[in-house]
Coordinates of C-alpha atoms and ligand atoms in Angstrom, one line a residue:
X1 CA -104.9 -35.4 -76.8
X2 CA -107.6 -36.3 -74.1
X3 CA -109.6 -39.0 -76.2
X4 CA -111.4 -41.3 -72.8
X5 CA -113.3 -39.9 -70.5
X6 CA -114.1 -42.3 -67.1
X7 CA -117.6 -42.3 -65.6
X8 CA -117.6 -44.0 -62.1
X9 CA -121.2 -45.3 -61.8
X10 CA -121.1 -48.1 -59.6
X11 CA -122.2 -46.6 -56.5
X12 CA -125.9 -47.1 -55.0
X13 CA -127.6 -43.7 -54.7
X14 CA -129.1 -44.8 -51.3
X15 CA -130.3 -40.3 -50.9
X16 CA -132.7 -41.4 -53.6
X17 CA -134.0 -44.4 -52.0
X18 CA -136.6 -46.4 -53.2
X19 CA -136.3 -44.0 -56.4
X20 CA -132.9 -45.8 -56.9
X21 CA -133.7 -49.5 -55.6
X22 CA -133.6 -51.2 -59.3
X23 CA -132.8 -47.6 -61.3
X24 CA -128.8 -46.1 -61.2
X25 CA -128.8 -42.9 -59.7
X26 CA -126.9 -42.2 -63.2
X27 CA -129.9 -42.6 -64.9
X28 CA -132.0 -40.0 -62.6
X29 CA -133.6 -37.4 -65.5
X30 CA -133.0 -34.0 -65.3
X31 CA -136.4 -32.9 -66.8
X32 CA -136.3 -35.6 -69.5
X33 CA -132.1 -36.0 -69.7
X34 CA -130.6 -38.8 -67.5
X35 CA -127.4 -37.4 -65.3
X36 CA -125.1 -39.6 -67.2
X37 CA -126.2 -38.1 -70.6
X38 CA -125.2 -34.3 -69.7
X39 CA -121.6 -35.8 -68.5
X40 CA -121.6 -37.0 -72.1
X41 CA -122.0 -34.6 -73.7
X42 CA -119.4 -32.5 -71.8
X43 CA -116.9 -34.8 -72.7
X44 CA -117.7 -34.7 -76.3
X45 CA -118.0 -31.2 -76.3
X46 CA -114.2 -31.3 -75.1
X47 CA -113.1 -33.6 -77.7
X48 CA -113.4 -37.3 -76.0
X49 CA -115.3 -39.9 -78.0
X50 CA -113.9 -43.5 -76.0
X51 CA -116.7 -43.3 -72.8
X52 CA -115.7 -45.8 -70.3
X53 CA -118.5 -46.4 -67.5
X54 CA -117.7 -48.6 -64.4
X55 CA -120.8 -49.9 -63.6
X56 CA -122.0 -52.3 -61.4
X57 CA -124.8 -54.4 -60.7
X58 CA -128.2 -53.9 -61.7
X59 CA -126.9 -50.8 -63.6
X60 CA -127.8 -52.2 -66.9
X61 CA -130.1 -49.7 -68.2
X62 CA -127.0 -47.5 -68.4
X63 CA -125.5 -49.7 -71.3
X64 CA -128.8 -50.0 -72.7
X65 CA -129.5 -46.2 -73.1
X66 CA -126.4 -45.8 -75.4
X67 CA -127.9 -48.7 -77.6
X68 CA -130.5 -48.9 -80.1
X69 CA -133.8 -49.6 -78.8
X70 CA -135.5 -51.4 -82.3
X71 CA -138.9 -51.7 -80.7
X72 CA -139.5 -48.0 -79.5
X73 CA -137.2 -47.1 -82.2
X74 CA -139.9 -49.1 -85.0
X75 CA -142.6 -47.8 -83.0
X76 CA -142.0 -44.1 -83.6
X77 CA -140.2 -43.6 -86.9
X78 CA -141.8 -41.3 -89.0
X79 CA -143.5 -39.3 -86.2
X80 CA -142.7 -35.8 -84.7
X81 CA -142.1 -38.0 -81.4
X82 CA -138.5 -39.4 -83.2
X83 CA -137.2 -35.5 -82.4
X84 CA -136.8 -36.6 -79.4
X85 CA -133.9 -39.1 -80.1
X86 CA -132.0 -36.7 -81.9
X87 CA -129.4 -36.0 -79.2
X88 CA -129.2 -39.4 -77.9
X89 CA -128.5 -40.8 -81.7
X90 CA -125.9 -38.0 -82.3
X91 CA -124.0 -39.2 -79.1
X92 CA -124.1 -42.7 -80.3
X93 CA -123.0 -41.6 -83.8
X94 CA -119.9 -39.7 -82.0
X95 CA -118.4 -41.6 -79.0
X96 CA -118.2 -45.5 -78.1
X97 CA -118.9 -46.9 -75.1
X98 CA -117.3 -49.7 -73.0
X99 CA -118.1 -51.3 -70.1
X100 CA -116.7 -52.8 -67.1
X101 CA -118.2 -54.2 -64.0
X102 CA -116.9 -53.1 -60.5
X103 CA -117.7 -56.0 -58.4
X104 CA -116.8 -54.6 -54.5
X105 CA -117.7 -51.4 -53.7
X106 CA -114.1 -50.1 -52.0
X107 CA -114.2 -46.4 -52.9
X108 CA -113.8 -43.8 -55.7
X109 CA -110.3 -44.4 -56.1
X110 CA -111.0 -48.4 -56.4
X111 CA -113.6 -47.6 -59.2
X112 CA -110.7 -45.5 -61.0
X113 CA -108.5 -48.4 -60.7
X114 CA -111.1 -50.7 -61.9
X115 CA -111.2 -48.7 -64.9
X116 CA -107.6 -48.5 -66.3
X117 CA -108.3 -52.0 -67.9
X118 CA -110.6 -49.4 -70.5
X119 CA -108.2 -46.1 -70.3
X120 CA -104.8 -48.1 -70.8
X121 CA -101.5 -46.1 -70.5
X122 CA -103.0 -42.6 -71.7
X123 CA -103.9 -39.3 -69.8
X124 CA -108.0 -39.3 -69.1
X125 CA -110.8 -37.2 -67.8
X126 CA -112.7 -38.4 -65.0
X127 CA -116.3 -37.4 -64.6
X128 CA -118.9 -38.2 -61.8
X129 CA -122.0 -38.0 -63.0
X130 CA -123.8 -36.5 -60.3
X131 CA -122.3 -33.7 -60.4
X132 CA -123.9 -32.0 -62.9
X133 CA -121.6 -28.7 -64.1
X134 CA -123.6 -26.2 -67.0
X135 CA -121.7 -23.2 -68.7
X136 CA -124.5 -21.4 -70.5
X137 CA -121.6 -18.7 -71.1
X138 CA -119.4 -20.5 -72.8
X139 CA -116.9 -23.8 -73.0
X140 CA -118.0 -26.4 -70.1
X141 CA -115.8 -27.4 -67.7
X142 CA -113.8 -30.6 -69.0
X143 CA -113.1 -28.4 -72.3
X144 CA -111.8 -25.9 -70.1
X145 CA -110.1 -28.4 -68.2
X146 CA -108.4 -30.2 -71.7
X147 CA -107.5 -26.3 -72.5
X148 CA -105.2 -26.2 -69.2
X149 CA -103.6 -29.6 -69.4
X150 CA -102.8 -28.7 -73.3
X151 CA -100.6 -25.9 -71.5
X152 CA -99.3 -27.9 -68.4
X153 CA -99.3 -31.6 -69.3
X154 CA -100.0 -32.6 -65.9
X155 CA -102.9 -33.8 -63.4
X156 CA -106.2 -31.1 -62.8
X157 CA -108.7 -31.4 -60.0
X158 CA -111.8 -28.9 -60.5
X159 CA -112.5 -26.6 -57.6
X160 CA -114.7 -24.6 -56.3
X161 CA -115.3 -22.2 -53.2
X162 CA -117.8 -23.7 -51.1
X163 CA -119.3 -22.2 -47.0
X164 CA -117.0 -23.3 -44.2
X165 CA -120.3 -26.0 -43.0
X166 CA -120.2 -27.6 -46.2
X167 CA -116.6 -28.1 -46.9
X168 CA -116.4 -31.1 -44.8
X169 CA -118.7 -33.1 -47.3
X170 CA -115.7 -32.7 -49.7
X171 CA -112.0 -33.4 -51.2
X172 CA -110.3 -30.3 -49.6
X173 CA -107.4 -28.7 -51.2
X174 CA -104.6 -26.3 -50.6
X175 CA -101.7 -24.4 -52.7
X176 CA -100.4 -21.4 -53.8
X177 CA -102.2 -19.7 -56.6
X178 CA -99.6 -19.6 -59.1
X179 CA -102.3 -17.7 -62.2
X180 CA -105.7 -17.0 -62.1
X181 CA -108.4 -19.6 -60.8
X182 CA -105.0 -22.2 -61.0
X183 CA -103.5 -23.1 -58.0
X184 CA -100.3 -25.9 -57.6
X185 CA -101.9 -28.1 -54.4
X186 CA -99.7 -29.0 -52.0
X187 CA -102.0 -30.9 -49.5
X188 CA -105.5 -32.1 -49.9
X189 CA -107.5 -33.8 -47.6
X190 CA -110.7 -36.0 -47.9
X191 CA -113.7 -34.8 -46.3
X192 CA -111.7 -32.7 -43.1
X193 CA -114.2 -33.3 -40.1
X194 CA -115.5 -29.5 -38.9
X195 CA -113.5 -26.9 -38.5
X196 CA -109.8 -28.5 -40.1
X197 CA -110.1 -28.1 -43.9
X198 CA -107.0 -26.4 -44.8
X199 CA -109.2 -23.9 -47.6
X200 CA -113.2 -23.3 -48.9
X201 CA -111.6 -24.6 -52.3
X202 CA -113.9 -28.2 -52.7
X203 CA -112.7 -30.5 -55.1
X204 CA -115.6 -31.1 -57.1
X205 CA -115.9 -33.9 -59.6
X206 CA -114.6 -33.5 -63.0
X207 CA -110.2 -34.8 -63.1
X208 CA -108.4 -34.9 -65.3
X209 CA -105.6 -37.7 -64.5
X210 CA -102.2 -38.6 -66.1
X211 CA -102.1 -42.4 -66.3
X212 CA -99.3 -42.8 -63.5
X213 CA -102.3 -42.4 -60.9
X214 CA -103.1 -46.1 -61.8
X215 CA -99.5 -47.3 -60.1
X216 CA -100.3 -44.5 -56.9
X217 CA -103.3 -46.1 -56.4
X218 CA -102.5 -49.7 -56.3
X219 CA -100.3 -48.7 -53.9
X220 CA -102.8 -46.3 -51.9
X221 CA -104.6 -48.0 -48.4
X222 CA -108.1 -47.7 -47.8
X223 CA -108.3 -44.1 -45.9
X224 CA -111.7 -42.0 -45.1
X225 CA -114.5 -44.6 -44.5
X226 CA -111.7 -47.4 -44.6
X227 CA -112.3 -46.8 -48.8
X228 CA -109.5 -45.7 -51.3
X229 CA -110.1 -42.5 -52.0
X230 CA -108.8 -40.9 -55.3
X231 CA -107.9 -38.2 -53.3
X232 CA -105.1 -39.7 -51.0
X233 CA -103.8 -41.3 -54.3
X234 CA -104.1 -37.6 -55.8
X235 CA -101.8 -36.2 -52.7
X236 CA -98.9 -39.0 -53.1
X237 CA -99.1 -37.6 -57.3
X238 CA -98.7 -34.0 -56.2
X239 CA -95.8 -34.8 -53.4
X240 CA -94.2 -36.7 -56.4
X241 CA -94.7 -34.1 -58.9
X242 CA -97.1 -31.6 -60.0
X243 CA -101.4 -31.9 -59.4
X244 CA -103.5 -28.3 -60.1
X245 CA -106.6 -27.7 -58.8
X246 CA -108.6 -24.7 -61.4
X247 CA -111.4 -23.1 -60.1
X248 CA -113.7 -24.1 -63.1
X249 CA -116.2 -21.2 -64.9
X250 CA -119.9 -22.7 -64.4
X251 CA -122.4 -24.0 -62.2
X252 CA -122.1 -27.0 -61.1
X253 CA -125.0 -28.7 -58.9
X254 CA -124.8 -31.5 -56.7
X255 CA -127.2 -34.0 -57.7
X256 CA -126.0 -36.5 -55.2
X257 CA -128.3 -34.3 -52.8
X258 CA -132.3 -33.9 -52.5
X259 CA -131.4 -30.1 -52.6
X260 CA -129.4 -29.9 -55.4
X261 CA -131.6 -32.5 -57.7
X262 CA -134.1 -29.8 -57.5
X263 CA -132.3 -27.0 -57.8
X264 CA -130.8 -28.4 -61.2
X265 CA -133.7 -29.8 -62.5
X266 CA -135.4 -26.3 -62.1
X267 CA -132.8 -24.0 -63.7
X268 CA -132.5 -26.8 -66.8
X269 CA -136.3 -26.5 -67.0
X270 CA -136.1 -23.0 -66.9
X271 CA -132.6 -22.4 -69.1
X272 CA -132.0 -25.0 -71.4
X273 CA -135.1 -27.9 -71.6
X274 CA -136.9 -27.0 -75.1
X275 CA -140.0 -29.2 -75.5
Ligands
LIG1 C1 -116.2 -37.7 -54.1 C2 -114.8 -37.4 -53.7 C3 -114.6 -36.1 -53.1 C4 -115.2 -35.0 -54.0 C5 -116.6 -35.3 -54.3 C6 -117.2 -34.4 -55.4 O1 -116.9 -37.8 -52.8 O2 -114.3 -38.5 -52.9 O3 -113.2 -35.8 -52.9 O4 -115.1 -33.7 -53.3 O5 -116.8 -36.7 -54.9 O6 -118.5 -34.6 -55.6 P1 -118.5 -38.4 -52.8 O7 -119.4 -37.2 -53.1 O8 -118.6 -39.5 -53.8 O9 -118.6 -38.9 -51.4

């Protein structure tokens, strides 16, 4: 069973700038849901109730949004306006949260390190936040994820195709297809300058991790950008054994980006916001 999900959340959101100067980019609202919220909610949809954030500083109001707030809370109890907390209660009724404080910012795969003091020795989902994945047609993608390492017990890194000038933005993977949308990798690559990524199949973020990573990446040097990068640690855990990439059923919009903010903010207004 997949009970902790890990939300890196540390990072400074400097594409938003000033809109992220004193606010985490985790907190940026989709309509009127912060980014960290929806990966939430995926996780609990999939059957994880321990949320572990690795924050950092200034990031407070992320702890405080999964808290009571007594004042506001006082302030509108008994009005139509306390509708409005439903979800947000529910979520605080079904999953705890806990907290730890990544001090230097020395990559993805450091943040994942920092964060096995809240998984301990147990398989985990990963989820970064800004990448915001919807399935109006059925299970989201972590729950499909948990489906598939049910069946093969092993590390999952969601994919997805993505245009030959984009892939370089991206964790790059290649393998054989061994059933549909799965693939076994055998080489991944952190963001491949131009015209080298070895496939279109982007690793996007949402992992699913067997707790051995932890020892890989203590043992992983800095690569890309001189940072440790989960997905160096990822490629030393496939050489070893078995890592599958799944190209996942959904949307998934990159929120990390001006472009895709928008884009995802408009199809949520249009789709799924009801006032
Ligand atoms: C991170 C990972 C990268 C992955 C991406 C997905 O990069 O390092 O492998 O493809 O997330 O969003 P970042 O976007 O944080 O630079």
């Amino acid at each position: 069973m997949i009970k902790k999900c890990l939300f890196p959340a540390a990072g400074y959101g400097t594409r938003f700038l000033p809109a992220t100067k004193s606010m985490p980019k985790e907190m940026m609202p989709i309509v009127n849901k912060p980014l960290i919220e929806f990966g939430v909610d995926e996780a609990l949809e999939a059957g994880m109730n321990g949320m572990c954030i690795v924050t950092g500083r200034g990031k407070n109001s992320l702890t405080d949004h999964f808290d009571i707030n007594y004042e506001l809370e006082n302030e509108i109890s008994g009005t139509p306006k306390e509708e409005k907390l439903k979800d947000i209660r529910a979520i605080m009724d079904n999953a705890y949260f806990t907290f730890i404080r990544q001090r230097e910012m020395k990559g993805l795969g450091h943040a994942i390190l920092i964060g096995k003091k809240l998984i301990g020795d147990q398989p985990f989902a990963v989820v970064l936040a800004d990448d915001l994945c919807i399935n109006e047609e059925g299970d989201g993608v972590l729950k499909q994820m948990v489906a598939l390492y049910n069946q093969f017990r092993c590390t999952i890194v969601a994919v997805q195709e993505v245009p030959e000038d984009q892939i370089h933005k991206y964790g790059v993977i290649k393998g054989e297809m061994i059933k549909d949308d799965i693939y076994r990798v055998d080489d991944m690559v952190e963001k491949p300058p131009q015209g080298t990524a070895p496939s279109n199949l982007a690793i996007i973020g949402r992992y699913i991790l067997t707790p051995d990573i932890f020892d890989i990446l203590k043992e992983t040097p800095p690569g890309k950008g001189g940072e440790i990068q989960i997905t160096d640690a990822l490629l030393t855990q496939a050489k070893k054994g078995c890592v599958l990439a799944y190209k996942f059923k959904g949307k998934r919009f990159d929120c990390g980006s001006v472009p895709g903010y928008i884009e995802a903010t408009n199809y949520v207004y249009d789709n799924i916001y009801e006032d």
